[in-house]
Amino acid sequence: MNGSIRIGRVVGVPLRMHWSVPLLVVFFAYGLGRRTLPVWTPGQSDTVYTLASAVGAVLLMGSLLLHEAAHAATALRKKISVQDVTLWALGGMTRMGRPQNASAAFAVAVSGPLTSLVTGGAALGAGIALHPLSGWAVPAAVLVWLGWTNLFLGVFNLLPAAPLDGGRVLQALLWWRTGDRERADRAASRSGQVVGVLLAGFGWVTFLRGSSGGLWLVFVGLFITVVAGAERQNAVLRTALEGVRVADAMTAPVVSGADWLSVRRFIDEVAVESRHSLVPLLDFEGRPSGIVHLRRLAAVPEGQRETLRVRDLATPLARCAVAGPQELLAEALDRLRPGAGLPFLVVDGGLLVGIVTGKDISRMMRRHTLGGGRGPG
């Protein structure tokens, strides 16, 4: 996710934090310290409220991390690749590959909400147990708040609306029931659009009635609606690409250039012939070694274009998306890693035979719309 930095690892995968997380901590700490604790435990000093609210906000972020870690750990147990876990303003996001069966999809989806419910129940029980003890009123109140918040988040995440976990659960159940993954994806994303609109509408009405928290619901509802719409388009895309092989979609032959050329020679001899915004590179043996974006070449100062090699500005092959010509296009798209993305190079026997770009995918979509979208096989 743009705007995030890596801060460590969790269950063996990179852990990232978005710049919005500190704002979320301040938001929760302010609400807890200025509103909740003074009402639940009156008569304490401002210092006590401030420290308790800060601890409570950090504990809440820790519980959100547990939620996402549960997703990641379950995915790894089900042999699903996990790229990273990111904490951000709406809680967290775990980027992973697509489950290969409905049972794995269900297990991954339900693991997060169950973790939140268990965490909430444990915190609530601990808070209730501590409350009668002398001098423990404030810690007990923080734990009760943490418990109720996690219970709410667990239940909210189970709403049948993609991209919420409940939408993933719905998708897995429909997939198991019908055996049609794309149909299940479309149904879950459609449900997400409906629920998102309802949440945004309810939040707006709540805001007009004087509750500032309604704006948060509006934001969440709009986010769900937009992401669900994108997922529905993705499901439509997968249906259109059913049976299509990479060779059916790729552009071939593709303009490529030697990676040892100077930037000046590459621009004059290769880049001017390319129809794409990037050009694949070949090494001395004629094998693909990476890609270079034309905008990076254009940004090189005139004085350096004679001495700088184009490979010094390239994305190496190890970080590029690569597929074979006989692979199914949908499966190749599933394997795209964050940071790679389209386009991807088509390699056969170690040699570059084509390239697949966003325009190629759009062309296949148009063919599908006209009734000719399926390739052989």
Coordinates of C-alpha atoms in Angstrom, one line a residue:
M1 CA 0.0 0.0 0.0
N2 CA 1.3 3.4 -0.9
G3 CA 2.3 5.6 2.0
S4 CA 3.3 2.6 4.2
I5 CA 6.7 1.7 5.7
R6 CA 8.0 -1.7 6.8
I7 CA 8.4 -2.0 10.6
G8 CA 9.1 -5.7 11.1
R9 CA 7.7 -9.1 10.5
V10 CA 4.7 -11.0 11.8
V11 CA 4.1 -14.8 11.5
G12 CA 7.1 -14.7 9.1
V13 CA 5.8 -12.1 6.6
P14 CA 6.7 -8.4 6.3
L15 CA 4.7 -6.1 8.6
R16 CA 4.0 -2.6 7.3
M17 CA 2.4 0.5 8.8
H18 CA 0.5 3.2 6.9
W19 CA 1.0 6.8 7.8
S20 CA -2.6 7.0 8.9
V21 CA -2.0 4.6 11.9
P22 CA -0.6 7.4 14.2
L23 CA -3.7 9.4 13.4
L24 CA -5.9 6.4 14.3
V25 CA -4.1 6.0 17.6
V26 CA -4.6 9.7 18.4
F27 CA -8.3 9.4 17.4
F28 CA -9.0 6.4 19.7
A29 CA -6.9 7.8 22.5
Y30 CA -8.7 11.1 22.4
G31 CA -12.1 9.5 22.5
L32 CA -11.1 7.1 25.3
G33 CA -9.4 9.7 27.5
R34 CA -11.7 12.7 27.0
R35 CA -15.1 10.9 26.8
T36 CA -15.2 7.3 27.9
L37 CA -12.9 7.1 30.9
P38 CA -14.2 10.4 32.6
V39 CA -17.7 9.0 32.5
W40 CA -16.9 5.4 33.5
T41 CA -14.3 6.3 36.2
P42 CA -14.9 10.0 37.3
G43 CA -12.6 11.8 39.6
Q44 CA -9.2 10.8 38.2
S45 CA -6.5 13.3 37.1
D46 CA -5.9 14.3 33.5
T47 CA -2.5 12.5 33.6
V48 CA -4.2 9.2 34.5
Y49 CA -6.7 9.6 31.8
T50 CA -4.0 10.5 29.2
L51 CA -1.7 7.5 30.1
A52 CA -4.6 5.1 30.3
S53 CA -6.0 6.3 26.9
A54 CA -2.6 6.0 25.2
V55 CA -2.2 2.4 26.6
G56 CA -5.7 1.5 25.5
A57 CA -5.2 2.8 21.9
V58 CA -1.9 0.9 21.6
L59 CA -3.6 -2.3 22.9
L60 CA -6.4 -1.8 20.3
M61 CA -3.8 -1.5 17.5
G62 CA -2.2 -4.7 18.9
S63 CA -5.6 -6.5 18.7
L64 CA -6.0 -5.3 15.1
L65 CA -2.6 -6.8 14.4
L66 CA -3.7 -10.1 16.0
H67 CA -6.7 -10.0 13.6
E68 CA -4.5 -9.7 10.5
A69 CA -1.9 -12.1 11.8
A70 CA -4.7 -14.7 12.1
H71 CA -5.5 -14.2 8.5
A72 CA -1.8 -14.5 7.5
A73 CA -1.1 -17.5 9.7
T74 CA -4.2 -19.4 8.4
A75 CA -3.3 -18.6 4.8
L76 CA 0.2 -19.9 5.3
R77 CA -1.2 -23.1 6.8
K78 CA -3.4 -23.5 3.8
K79 CA -0.4 -23.2 1.5
I80 CA -1.5 -19.7 0.3
S81 CA 1.3 -17.2 -0.4
V82 CA 1.2 -14.1 1.8
Q83 CA 3.0 -10.9 0.6
D84 CA 2.6 -8.7 3.7
V85 CA 0.4 -7.4 6.4
T86 CA -0.4 -3.6 6.6
L87 CA -2.0 -1.7 9.4
W88 CA -3.9 1.4 8.3
A89 CA -6.8 3.7 9.1
L90 CA -9.5 1.1 8.6
G91 CA -7.7 -1.6 10.7
G92 CA -5.5 -3.8 8.5
M93 CA -5.0 -5.6 5.2
T94 CA -3.3 -8.9 4.5
R95 CA -2.2 -9.3 0.9
M96 CA -2.2 -12.9 -0.2
G97 CA -2.7 -15.2 -3.2
R98 CA -6.1 -16.6 -4.1
P99 CA -7.2 -19.7 -2.2
Q100 CA -7.5 -22.8 -4.4
N101 CA -10.6 -24.2 -2.8
A102 CA -13.7 -23.0 -0.9
S103 CA -12.7 -24.6 2.4
A104 CA -9.4 -22.7 2.5
A105 CA -11.1 -19.5 1.5
F106 CA -13.6 -19.9 4.4
A107 CA -10.9 -20.7 6.9
V108 CA -8.8 -17.7 6.0
A109 CA -11.9 -15.3 6.0
V110 CA -13.3 -16.4 9.3
S111 CA -10.0 -16.6 11.2
G112 CA -9.8 -12.8 11.6
P113 CA -13.3 -12.1 13.1
L114 CA -13.0 -15.1 15.4
T115 CA -9.7 -13.8 16.7
S116 CA -11.3 -10.4 17.3
L117 CA -14.3 -12.0 19.1
V118 CA -12.0 -14.1 21.3
T119 CA -9.8 -11.2 22.1
G120 CA -12.8 -9.0 22.9
G121 CA -14.3 -11.7 25.2
A122 CA -11.0 -12.1 27.0
A123 CA -10.5 -8.4 27.5
L124 CA -14.1 -7.9 28.6
G125 CA -13.9 -10.8 31.1
A126 CA -10.6 -9.5 32.5
G127 CA -12.0 -6.0 32.9
I128 CA -15.1 -7.2 34.7
A129 CA -12.9 -9.4 37.0
L130 CA -10.6 -6.4 37.9
H131 CA -13.4 -3.9 38.4
P132 CA -14.2 -4.8 42.1
L133 CA -10.5 -4.6 43.1
S134 CA -9.4 -1.4 44.8
G135 CA -7.3 0.8 42.7
W136 CA -7.9 -1.1 39.5
A137 CA -10.9 0.9 38.2
V138 CA -9.1 2.7 35.4
P139 CA -7.3 -0.4 34.0
A140 CA -10.6 -2.4 34.3
A141 CA -12.4 0.3 32.3
V142 CA -9.7 0.3 29.6
L143 CA -10.0 -3.5 29.3
V144 CA -13.8 -3.3 29.2
W145 CA -13.6 -0.6 26.4
L146 CA -11.0 -2.8 24.6
G147 CA -13.3 -5.8 24.9
W148 CA -16.4 -4.1 23.6
T149 CA -14.5 -2.5 20.7
N150 CA -13.1 -5.8 19.6
L151 CA -16.5 -7.5 19.9
F152 CA -18.0 -4.7 17.7
L153 CA -15.2 -5.0 15.2
G154 CA -15.6 -8.8 15.1
V155 CA -19.3 -8.6 14.4
F156 CA -18.9 -5.7 12.0
N157 CA -16.4 -7.6 10.0
L158 CA -18.8 -10.4 9.6
L159 CA -21.3 -8.3 7.6
P160 CA -21.8 -10.1 4.3
A161 CA -20.1 -7.4 2.2
A162 CA -16.8 -7.8 0.3
P163 CA -14.2 -6.6 1.1
L164 CA -15.1 -7.2 4.7
D165 CA -14.4 -10.7 6.1
G166 CA -18.1 -11.5 6.1
G167 CA -18.1 -10.9 2.3
R168 CA -15.2 -13.4 2.0
V169 CA -17.1 -15.9 4.1
L170 CA -20.2 -15.4 1.9
Q171 CA -18.1 -15.9 -1.2
A172 CA -16.6 -19.1 0.2
L173 CA -20.0 -20.5 1.1
L174 CA -21.4 -19.7 -2.3
W175 CA -18.4 -21.1 -4.0
W176 CA -18.8 -24.4 -2.0
R177 CA -22.5 -24.4 -2.7
T178 CA -22.4 -23.7 -6.5
G179 CA -18.9 -24.8 -7.5
D180 CA -18.7 -21.5 -9.5
R181 CA -15.9 -19.3 -8.1
E182 CA -16.5 -16.3 -10.3
R183 CA -20.3 -16.4 -9.7
A184 CA -19.6 -16.4 -6.0
D185 CA -17.2 -13.5 -6.4
R186 CA -19.8 -11.4 -8.2
A187 CA -22.5 -12.1 -5.7
A188 CA -20.2 -11.2 -2.7
S189 CA -19.0 -8.0 -4.4
R190 CA -22.6 -7.1 -5.3
S191 CA -23.6 -7.6 -1.7
G192 CA -20.7 -5.3 -0.7
Q193 CA -21.9 -2.5 -2.9
V194 CA -25.4 -2.7 -1.4
V195 CA -24.2 -2.8 2.2
G196 CA -21.7 0.0 1.5
V197 CA -24.4 2.3 0.2
L198 CA -26.7 1.4 3.2
L199 CA -23.9 2.2 5.6
A200 CA -23.0 5.5 3.9
G201 CA -26.7 6.5 3.9
F202 CA -27.2 5.5 7.6
G203 CA -24.0 7.4 8.5
W204 CA -25.1 10.5 6.7
V205 CA -28.5 10.5 8.4
T206 CA -26.8 10.0 11.8
F207 CA -24.5 12.9 11.1
L208 CA -27.4 15.2 10.2
R209 CA -28.9 14.3 13.5
G210 CA -25.9 15.6 15.3
S211 CA -23.5 12.6 15.7
S212 CA -20.0 13.3 14.3
G213 CA -19.4 9.5 14.3
G214 CA -21.8 9.4 11.3
L215 CA -19.0 10.8 9.1
W216 CA -16.9 7.8 9.9
L217 CA -19.7 5.5 8.8
V218 CA -20.0 7.5 5.6
F219 CA -16.3 7.1 4.9
V220 CA -16.4 3.3 5.6
G221 CA -19.5 2.8 3.5
L222 CA -18.1 4.6 0.5
F223 CA -14.8 2.7 0.9
I224 CA -16.7 -0.6 0.9
T225 CA -18.8 0.4 -2.1
V226 CA -15.8 1.5 -4.2
V227 CA -13.7 -1.6 -3.4
A228 CA -16.6 -4.0 -3.9
G229 CA -17.2 -2.4 -7.3
A230 CA -13.6 -3.0 -8.2
E231 CA -13.8 -6.6 -7.1
R232 CA -17.0 -7.1 -9.1
Q233 CA -15.2 -5.8 -12.2
N234 CA -12.3 -8.1 -11.4
A235 CA -14.8 -11.1 -11.2
V236 CA -16.2 -10.0 -14.6
L237 CA -12.7 -9.9 -16.0
R238 CA -11.9 -13.4 -14.8
T239 CA -15.1 -14.7 -16.4
A240 CA -14.1 -13.0 -19.7
L241 CA -10.6 -14.5 -19.6
E242 CA -11.8 -18.1 -18.9
G243 CA -9.9 -20.5 -21.2
V244 CA -7.8 -17.7 -22.7
R245 CA -4.0 -18.5 -22.8
V246 CA -1.2 -15.9 -22.5
A247 CA -0.3 -16.5 -26.1
D248 CA -3.8 -15.4 -27.2
A249 CA -3.4 -12.0 -25.5
M250 CA 0.2 -11.1 -25.8
T251 CA 1.7 -8.6 -28.2
A252 CA 4.2 -10.2 -30.4
P253 CA 6.8 -9.5 -31.8
V254 CA 7.8 -7.0 -29.1
V255 CA 10.4 -4.3 -29.4
S256 CA 13.3 -5.0 -27.1
G257 CA 16.8 -3.7 -26.7
A258 CA 20.3 -4.7 -25.4
D259 CA 20.8 -3.8 -21.8
W260 CA 24.4 -2.8 -22.3
L261 CA 23.5 0.1 -24.6
S262 CA 24.0 3.7 -23.4
V263 CA 20.9 5.6 -22.6
R264 CA 21.5 7.8 -25.7
R265 CA 21.9 4.9 -28.1
F266 CA 18.9 3.1 -26.5
I267 CA 16.6 6.2 -27.0
D268 CA 17.8 6.7 -30.6
E269 CA 17.8 3.1 -31.7
V270 CA 15.2 1.3 -29.6
A271 CA 12.8 3.5 -27.7
V272 CA 11.6 5.4 -30.7
E273 CA 10.3 2.2 -32.2
S274 CA 8.4 1.0 -29.1
R275 CA 4.6 1.1 -28.9
H276 CA 4.7 0.7 -25.1
S277 CA 5.7 2.9 -22.2
L278 CA 8.4 0.4 -21.3
V279 CA 10.8 -1.8 -23.2
P280 CA 12.1 -5.3 -22.4
L281 CA 15.8 -5.7 -22.1
L282 CA 18.1 -8.5 -23.4
D283 CA 21.5 -9.6 -22.1
F284 CA 24.5 -10.6 -24.2
E285 CA 23.0 -14.1 -24.8
G286 CA 19.7 -12.7 -26.0
R287 CA 17.8 -13.6 -22.9
P288 CA 15.5 -11.2 -21.1
S289 CA 17.2 -9.4 -18.2
G290 CA 14.5 -6.9 -17.2
I291 CA 12.4 -3.9 -18.3
V292 CA 13.1 -0.2 -18.5
H293 CA 10.4 2.5 -18.3
L294 CA 10.7 5.2 -21.0
R295 CA 9.9 7.9 -18.5
R296 CA 13.1 7.0 -16.5
L297 CA 15.1 7.4 -19.7
A298 CA 13.6 10.7 -20.4
A299 CA 14.5 11.9 -16.9
V300 CA 18.2 11.3 -17.4
P301 CA 20.1 14.6 -17.9
E302 CA 21.7 15.1 -21.3
G303 CA 25.2 15.1 -19.9
Q304 CA 24.8 11.5 -18.5
R305 CA 23.1 9.8 -21.5
E306 CA 26.3 8.9 -23.2
T307 CA 27.9 7.2 -20.1
L308 CA 25.0 5.7 -18.3
R309 CA 23.9 2.2 -19.3
V310 CA 20.3 1.5 -19.7
R311 CA 20.5 -1.5 -17.4
D312 CA 21.4 0.8 -14.6
L313 CA 17.9 2.2 -14.8
A314 CA 16.1 -1.1 -15.4
T315 CA 13.8 -3.2 -13.2
P316 CA 15.7 -6.6 -13.1
L317 CA 13.9 -9.7 -14.3
A318 CA 13.7 -11.1 -10.7
R319 CA 11.2 -8.3 -9.9
C320 CA 9.3 -8.5 -13.2
A321 CA 6.1 -10.5 -13.8
V322 CA 6.9 -13.4 -16.2
A323 CA 4.6 -16.0 -17.8
G324 CA 4.8 -18.8 -20.3
P325 CA 2.8 -18.6 -23.6
Q326 CA 0.7 -21.7 -22.8
E327 CA -0.3 -20.7 -19.3
L328 CA -3.9 -19.6 -18.7
L329 CA -4.1 -15.9 -18.6
A330 CA -6.2 -15.8 -15.5
E331 CA -3.7 -18.0 -13.6
A332 CA -0.9 -15.7 -14.7
L333 CA -2.7 -12.7 -13.4
D334 CA -3.3 -14.5 -10.1
R335 CA 0.4 -14.9 -9.7
L336 CA 1.2 -11.2 -10.1
R337 CA 3.1 -10.0 -7.0
P338 CA 2.6 -6.6 -5.4
G339 CA 5.2 -4.3 -6.9
A340 CA 5.3 -6.3 -10.2
G341 CA 1.8 -6.0 -11.8
L342 CA 1.1 -5.5 -15.5
P343 CA 2.7 -5.7 -17.9
F344 CA 4.4 -9.1 -17.8
L345 CA 6.9 -10.6 -20.0
V346 CA 6.1 -13.8 -22.0
V347 CA 9.1 -16.1 -22.0
D348 CA 9.4 -19.5 -23.7
G349 CA 12.6 -21.6 -23.4
G350 CA 14.4 -18.7 -21.8
L351 CA 13.7 -16.4 -24.8
L352 CA 11.3 -13.4 -24.9
V353 CA 8.4 -14.1 -27.2
G354 CA 5.9 -11.4 -26.2
I355 CA 4.5 -9.0 -23.7
V356 CA 1.0 -8.6 -22.1
T357 CA -0.1 -5.1 -21.1
G358 CA -3.2 -3.5 -19.8
K359 CA -4.2 -2.7 -23.3
D360 CA -3.9 -6.3 -24.3
I361 CA -6.3 -7.3 -21.4
S362 CA -8.7 -4.6 -22.5
R363 CA -8.6 -6.0 -26.1
M364 CA -9.5 -9.4 -24.8
M365 CA -12.4 -7.9 -22.8
R366 CA -13.8 -6.3 -25.9
R367 CA -13.5 -9.6 -27.8
H368 CA -15.4 -11.2 -25.0
T369 CA -18.1 -8.6 -25.2
L370 CA -18.4 -9.2 -29.0
G371 CA -18.7 -12.9 -28.4
G372 CA -15.2 -14.0 -29.3
G373 CA -13.4 -13.8 -25.9
R374 CA -12.5 -17.4 -25.4
G375 CA -9.3 -18.8 -26.7
P376 CA -8.4 -22.4 -27.4
G377 CA -8.1 -24.9 -24.6

